[in-house]
mmCIF file of C-alpha atoms in Angstrom:
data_model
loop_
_atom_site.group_PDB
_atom_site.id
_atom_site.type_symbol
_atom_site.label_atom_id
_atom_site.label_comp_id
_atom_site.label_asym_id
_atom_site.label_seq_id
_atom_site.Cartn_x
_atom_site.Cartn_y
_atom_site.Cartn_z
ATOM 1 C CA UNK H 1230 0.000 0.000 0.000
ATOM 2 C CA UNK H 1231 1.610 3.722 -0.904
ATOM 3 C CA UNK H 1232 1.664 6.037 2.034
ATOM 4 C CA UNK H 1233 2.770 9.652 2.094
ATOM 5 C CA UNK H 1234 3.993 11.215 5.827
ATOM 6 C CA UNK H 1235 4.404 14.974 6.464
ATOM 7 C CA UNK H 1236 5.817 15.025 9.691
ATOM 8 C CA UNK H 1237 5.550 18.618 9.466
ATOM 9 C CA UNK H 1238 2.103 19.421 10.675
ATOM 10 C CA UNK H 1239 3.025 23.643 11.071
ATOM 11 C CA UNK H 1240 5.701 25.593 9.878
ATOM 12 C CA UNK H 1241 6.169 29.197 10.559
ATOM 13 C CA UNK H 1242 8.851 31.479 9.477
ATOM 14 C CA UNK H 1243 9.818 35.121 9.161
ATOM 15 C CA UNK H 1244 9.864 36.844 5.129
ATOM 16 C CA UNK H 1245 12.814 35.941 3.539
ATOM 17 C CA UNK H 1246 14.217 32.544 5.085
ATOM 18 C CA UNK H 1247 14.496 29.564 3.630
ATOM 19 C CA UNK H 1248 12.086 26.965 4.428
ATOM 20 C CA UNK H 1249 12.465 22.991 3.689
ATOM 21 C CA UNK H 1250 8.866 20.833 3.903
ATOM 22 C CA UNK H 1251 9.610 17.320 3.986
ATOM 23 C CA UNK H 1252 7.847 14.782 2.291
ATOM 24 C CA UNK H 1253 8.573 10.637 2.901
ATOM 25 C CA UNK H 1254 6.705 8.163 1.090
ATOM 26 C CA UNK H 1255 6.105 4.285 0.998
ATOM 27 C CA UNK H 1256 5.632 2.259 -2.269
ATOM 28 C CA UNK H 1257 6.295 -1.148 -3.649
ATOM 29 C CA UNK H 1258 6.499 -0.394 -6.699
ATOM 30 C CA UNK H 1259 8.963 0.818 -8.845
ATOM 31 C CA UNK H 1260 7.868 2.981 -11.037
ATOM 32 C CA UNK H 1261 5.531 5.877 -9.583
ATOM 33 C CA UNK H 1262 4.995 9.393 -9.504
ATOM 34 C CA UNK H 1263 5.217 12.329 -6.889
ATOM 35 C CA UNK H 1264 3.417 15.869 -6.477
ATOM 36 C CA UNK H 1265 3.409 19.036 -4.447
ATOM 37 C CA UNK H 1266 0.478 20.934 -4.429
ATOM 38 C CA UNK H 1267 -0.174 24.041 -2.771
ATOM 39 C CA UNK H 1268 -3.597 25.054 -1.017
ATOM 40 C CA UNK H 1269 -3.832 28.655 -0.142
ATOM 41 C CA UNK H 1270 -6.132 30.140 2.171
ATOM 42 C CA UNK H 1271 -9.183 30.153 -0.684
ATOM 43 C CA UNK H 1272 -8.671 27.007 -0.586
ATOM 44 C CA UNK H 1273 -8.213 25.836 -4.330
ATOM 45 C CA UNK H 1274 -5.489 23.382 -5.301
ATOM 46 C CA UNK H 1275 -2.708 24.468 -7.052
ATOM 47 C CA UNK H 1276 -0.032 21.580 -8.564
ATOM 48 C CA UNK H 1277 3.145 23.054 -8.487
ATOM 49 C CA UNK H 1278 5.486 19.802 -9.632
ATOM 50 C CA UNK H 1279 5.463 16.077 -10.695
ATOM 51 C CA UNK H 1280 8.295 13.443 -11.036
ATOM 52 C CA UNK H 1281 8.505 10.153 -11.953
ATOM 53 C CA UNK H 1282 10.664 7.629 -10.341
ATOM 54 C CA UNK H 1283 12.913 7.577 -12.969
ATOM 55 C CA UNK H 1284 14.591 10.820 -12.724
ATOM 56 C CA UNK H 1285 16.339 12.122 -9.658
ATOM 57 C CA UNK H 1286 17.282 15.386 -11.113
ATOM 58 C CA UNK H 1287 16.414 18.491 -8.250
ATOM 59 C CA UNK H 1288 14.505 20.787 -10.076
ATOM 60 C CA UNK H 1289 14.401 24.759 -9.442
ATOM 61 C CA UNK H 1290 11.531 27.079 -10.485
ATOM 62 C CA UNK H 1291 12.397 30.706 -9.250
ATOM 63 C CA UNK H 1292 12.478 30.384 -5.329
ATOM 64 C CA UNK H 1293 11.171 26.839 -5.448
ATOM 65 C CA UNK H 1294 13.246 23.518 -5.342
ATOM 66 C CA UNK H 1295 12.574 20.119 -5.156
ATOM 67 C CA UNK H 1296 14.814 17.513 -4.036
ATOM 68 C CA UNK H 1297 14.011 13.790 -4.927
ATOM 69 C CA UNK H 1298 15.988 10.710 -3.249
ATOM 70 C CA UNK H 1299 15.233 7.305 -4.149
ATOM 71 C CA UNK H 1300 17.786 6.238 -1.587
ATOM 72 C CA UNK H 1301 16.048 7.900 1.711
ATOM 73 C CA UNK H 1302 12.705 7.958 -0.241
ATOM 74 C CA UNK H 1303 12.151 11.503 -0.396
ATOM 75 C CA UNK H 1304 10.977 14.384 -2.236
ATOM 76 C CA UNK H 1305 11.625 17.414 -0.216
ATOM 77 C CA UNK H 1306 10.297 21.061 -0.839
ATOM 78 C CA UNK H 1307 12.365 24.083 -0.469
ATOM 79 C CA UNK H 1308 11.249 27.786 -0.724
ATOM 80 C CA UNK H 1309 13.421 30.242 -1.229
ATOM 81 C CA UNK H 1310 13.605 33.286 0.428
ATOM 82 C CA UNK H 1311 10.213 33.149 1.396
ATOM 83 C CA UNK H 1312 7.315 35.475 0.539
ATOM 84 C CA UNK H 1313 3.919 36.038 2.499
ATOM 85 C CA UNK H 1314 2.334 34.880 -0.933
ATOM 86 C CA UNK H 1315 3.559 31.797 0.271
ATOM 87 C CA UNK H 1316 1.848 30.760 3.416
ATOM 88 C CA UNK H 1317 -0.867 28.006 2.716
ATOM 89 C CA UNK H 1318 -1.196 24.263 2.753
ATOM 90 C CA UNK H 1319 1.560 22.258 0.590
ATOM 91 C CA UNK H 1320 0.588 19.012 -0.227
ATOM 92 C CA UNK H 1321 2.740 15.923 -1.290
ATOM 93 C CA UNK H 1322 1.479 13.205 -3.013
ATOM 94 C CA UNK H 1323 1.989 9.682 -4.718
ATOM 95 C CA UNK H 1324 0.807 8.011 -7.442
ATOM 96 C CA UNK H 1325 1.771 4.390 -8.023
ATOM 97 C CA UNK H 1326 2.193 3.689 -12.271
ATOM 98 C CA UNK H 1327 -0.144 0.211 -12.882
ATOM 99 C CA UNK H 1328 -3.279 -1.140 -11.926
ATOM 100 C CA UNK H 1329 -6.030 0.625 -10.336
ATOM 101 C CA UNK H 1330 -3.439 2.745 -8.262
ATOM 102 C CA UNK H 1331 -2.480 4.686 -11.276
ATOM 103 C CA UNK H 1332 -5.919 6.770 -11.019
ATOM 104 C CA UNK H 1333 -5.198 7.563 -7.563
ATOM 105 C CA UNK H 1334 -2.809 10.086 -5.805
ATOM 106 C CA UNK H 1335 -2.388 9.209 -2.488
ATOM 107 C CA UNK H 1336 -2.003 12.405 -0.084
ATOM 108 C CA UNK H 1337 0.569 13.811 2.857
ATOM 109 C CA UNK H 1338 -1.849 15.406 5.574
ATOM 110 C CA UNK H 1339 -0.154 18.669 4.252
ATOM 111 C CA UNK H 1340 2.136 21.036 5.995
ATOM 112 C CA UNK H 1341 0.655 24.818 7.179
ATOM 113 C CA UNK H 1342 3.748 27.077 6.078
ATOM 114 C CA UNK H 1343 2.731 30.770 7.540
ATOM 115 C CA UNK H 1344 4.951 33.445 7.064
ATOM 116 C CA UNK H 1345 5.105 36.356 8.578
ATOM 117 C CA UNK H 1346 6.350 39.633 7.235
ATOM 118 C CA UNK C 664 -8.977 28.961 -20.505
ATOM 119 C CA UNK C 665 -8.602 25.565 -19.038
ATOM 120 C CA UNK C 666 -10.327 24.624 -16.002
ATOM 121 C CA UNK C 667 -12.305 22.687 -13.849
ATOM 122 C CA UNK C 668 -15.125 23.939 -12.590
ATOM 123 C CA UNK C 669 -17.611 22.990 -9.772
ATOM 124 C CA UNK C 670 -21.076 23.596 -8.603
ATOM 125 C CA UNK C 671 -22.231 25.006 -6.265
ATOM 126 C CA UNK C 672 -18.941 26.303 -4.258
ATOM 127 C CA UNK C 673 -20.993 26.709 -0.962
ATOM 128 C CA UNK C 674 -24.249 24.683 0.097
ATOM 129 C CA UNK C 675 -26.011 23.799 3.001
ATOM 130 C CA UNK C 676 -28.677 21.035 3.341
ATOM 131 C CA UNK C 677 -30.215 18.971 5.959
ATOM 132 C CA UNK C 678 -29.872 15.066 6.401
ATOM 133 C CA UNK C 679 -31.358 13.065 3.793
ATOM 134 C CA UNK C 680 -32.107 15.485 1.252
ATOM 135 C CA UNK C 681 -30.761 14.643 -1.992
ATOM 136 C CA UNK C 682 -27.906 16.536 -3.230
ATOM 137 C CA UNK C 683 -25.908 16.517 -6.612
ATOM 138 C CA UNK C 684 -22.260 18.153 -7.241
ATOM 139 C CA UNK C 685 -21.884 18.833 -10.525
ATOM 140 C CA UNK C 686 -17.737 19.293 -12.230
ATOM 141 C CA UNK C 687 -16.934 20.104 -15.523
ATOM 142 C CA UNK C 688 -14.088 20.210 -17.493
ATOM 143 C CA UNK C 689 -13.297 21.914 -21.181
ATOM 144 C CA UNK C 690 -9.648 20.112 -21.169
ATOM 145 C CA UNK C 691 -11.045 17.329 -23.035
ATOM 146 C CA UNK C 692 -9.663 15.055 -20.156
ATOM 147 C CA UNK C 693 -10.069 11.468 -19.509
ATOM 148 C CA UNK C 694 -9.726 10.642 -16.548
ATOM 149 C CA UNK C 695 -11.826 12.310 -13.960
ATOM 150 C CA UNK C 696 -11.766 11.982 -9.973
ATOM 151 C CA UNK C 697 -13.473 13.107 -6.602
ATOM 152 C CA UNK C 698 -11.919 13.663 -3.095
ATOM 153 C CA UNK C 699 -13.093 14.820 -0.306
ATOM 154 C CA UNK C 700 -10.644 16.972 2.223
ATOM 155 C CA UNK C 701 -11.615 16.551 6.275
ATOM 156 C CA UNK C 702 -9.665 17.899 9.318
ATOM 157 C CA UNK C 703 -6.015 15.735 10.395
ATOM 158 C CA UNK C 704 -7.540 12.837 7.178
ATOM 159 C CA UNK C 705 -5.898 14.843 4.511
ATOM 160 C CA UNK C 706 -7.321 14.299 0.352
ATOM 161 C CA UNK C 707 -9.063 10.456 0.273
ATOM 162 C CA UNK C 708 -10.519 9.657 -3.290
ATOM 163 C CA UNK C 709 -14.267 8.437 -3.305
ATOM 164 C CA UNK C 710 -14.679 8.169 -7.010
ATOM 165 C CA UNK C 711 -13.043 8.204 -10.044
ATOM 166 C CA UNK C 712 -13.554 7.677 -13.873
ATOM 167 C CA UNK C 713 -11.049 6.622 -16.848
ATOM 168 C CA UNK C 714 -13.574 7.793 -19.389
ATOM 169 C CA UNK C 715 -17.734 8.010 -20.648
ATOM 170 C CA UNK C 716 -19.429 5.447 -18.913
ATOM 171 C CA UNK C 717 -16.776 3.622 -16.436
ATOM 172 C CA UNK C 718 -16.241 4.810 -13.212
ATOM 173 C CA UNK C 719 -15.072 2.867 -9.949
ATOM 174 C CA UNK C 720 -14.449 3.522 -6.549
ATOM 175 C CA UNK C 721 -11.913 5.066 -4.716
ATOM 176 C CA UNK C 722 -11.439 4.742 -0.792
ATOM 177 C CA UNK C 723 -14.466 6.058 0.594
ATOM 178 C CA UNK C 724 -17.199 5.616 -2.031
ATOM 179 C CA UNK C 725 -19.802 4.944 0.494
ATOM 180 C CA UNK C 726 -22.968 6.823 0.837
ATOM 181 C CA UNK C 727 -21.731 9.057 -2.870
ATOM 182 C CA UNK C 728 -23.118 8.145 -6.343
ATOM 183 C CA UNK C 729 -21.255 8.845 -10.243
ATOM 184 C CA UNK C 730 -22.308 9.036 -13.221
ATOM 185 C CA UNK C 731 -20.119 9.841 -16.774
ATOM 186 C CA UNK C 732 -22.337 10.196 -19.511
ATOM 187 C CA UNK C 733 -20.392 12.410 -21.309
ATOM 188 C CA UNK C 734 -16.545 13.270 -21.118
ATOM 189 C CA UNK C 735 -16.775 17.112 -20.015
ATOM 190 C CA UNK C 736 -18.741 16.582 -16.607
ATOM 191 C CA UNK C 737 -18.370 13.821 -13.894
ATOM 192 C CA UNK C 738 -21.089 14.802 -10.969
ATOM 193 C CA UNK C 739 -21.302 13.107 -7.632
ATOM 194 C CA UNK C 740 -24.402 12.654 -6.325
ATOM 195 C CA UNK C 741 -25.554 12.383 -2.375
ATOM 196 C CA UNK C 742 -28.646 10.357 -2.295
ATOM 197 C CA UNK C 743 -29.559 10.662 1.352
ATOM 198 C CA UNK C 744 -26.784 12.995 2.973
ATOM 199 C CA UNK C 745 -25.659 12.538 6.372
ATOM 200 C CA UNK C 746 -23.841 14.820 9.165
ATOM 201 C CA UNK C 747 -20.415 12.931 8.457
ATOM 202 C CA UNK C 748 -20.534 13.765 4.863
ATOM 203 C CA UNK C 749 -19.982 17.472 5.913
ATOM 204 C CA UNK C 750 -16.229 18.242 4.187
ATOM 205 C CA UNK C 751 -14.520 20.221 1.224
ATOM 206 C CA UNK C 752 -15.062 18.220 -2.075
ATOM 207 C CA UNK C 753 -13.123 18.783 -4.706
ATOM 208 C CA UNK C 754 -13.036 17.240 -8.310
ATOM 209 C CA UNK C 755 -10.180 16.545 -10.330
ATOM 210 C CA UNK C 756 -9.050 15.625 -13.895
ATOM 211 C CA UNK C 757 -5.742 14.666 -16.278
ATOM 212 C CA UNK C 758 -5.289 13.398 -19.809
ATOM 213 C CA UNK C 759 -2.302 11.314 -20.976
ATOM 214 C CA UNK C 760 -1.374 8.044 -19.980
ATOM 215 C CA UNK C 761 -1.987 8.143 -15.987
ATOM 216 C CA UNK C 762 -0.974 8.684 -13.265
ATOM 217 C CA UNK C 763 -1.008 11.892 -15.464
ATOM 218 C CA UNK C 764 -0.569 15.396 -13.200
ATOM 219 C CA UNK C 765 -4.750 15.602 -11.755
ATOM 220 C CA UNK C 766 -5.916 19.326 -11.911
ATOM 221 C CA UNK C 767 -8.195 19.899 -9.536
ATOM 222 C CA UNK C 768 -11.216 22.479 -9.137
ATOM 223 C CA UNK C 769 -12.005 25.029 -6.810
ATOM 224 C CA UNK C 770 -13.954 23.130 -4.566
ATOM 225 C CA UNK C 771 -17.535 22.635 -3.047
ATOM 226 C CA UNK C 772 -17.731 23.112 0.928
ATOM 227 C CA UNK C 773 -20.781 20.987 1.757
ATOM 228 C CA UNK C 774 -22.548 21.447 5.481
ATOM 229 C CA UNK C 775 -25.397 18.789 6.335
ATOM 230 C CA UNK C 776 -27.184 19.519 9.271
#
């Protein structure tokens, strides 16, 4: 069975830090995929990255990084010098590549990231 | 512009009244999906549907109807609602081979006294 754990229930931080949201997941298979999404306070869900299992490349998008490793399986968030644009929900998520579990993600319980200006 | 869209965003009913949640999506999508978001149980999937006329269920399908009669819309239907079905809804959708990135809409918040 896949399973996603956020240990990171709250997060607060002052404008401008950097901020890391972790994200550990459980899968037996071998081929899958991983999300972030991002929930702000209206409450619509945003998807900010996927990645399959195949490619352990970080990725950067302006202040946003990801870091994947197969080896701790992780795929860790980082923002940035943060902005208060930024405080909301982030999500991570799994999606497991046959069978019925292909039409499913599977979801963290999300992290709160509030920062303050 | 490319979207999902739900209906109504907001709604408050009483137990047992019959309740439908319509989505809609002009992406010409697939696959199509419902979750519902509750307090410290995260996103769970309750239905979902590869294309017209199959659907199946996701992890907590009970007490929620589907129906996919055409591609653009995939509504979820509450036959006889109940307190516990009180939650943030929100329906999804992705083209492409899955598990294909799921765009979701904006969400229904649903309040059954």
């Amino acid at each position: 069975a896949q399973k996603v754990t956020q240990a990171q229930t709250e997060i607060s931080v002052v404008e401008k830090e950097d901020v890391t949201l972790d994200c550990v997941y459980e899968t037996r298979d071998t081929t899958y995929y991983l999300f972030w999404y991002k929930q702000p306070p209206s409450g619509e869900l945003v998807f900010l990255i996927r990645r399959n299992s195949f490619d352990e490349q970080n990725e950067i998008s302006g202040r946003y990084s990801w870091n994947f490793q197969k080896s701790t399986s992780s795929f860790n968030f980082t923002i940035t010098a943060s902005q208060v644009v930024d405080s909301a929900v982030y999500f991570c998520a799994l999606s497991e590549a046959r069978g019925g579990s292909n039409y499913k993600l599977t979801f963290g319980k999300g992290t709160l990231l509030t920062v303050n200006p | 512009e490319a979207q999902v869209t739900q209906n109504p965003r907001y709604l408050i009913t009483v137990t047992g009244k019959k309740l439908t949640v319509t989505c809609s999506q002009n992406m010409n999508h697939e696959y199509m999906s419902w979750y519902r978001q509750d307090p410290g149980l995260g996103l769970r999937q309750i239905y979902y549907s590869m294309n017209v006329e199959v659907t199946d269920k996701g992890d907590v399908p009970e007490g929620y109807k589907v129906s996919r009669k055409e591609k653009r819309n995939f509504p979820l239907i509450l036959e006889s609602p109940s307190p516990n079905q009180t939650s943030l809804y929100f329906c999804a959708s992705s083209g492409g081979l899955p598990p294909a990135t799921q765009y979701f809409g904006p969400g229904t918040r649903l309040l059954v006294l």
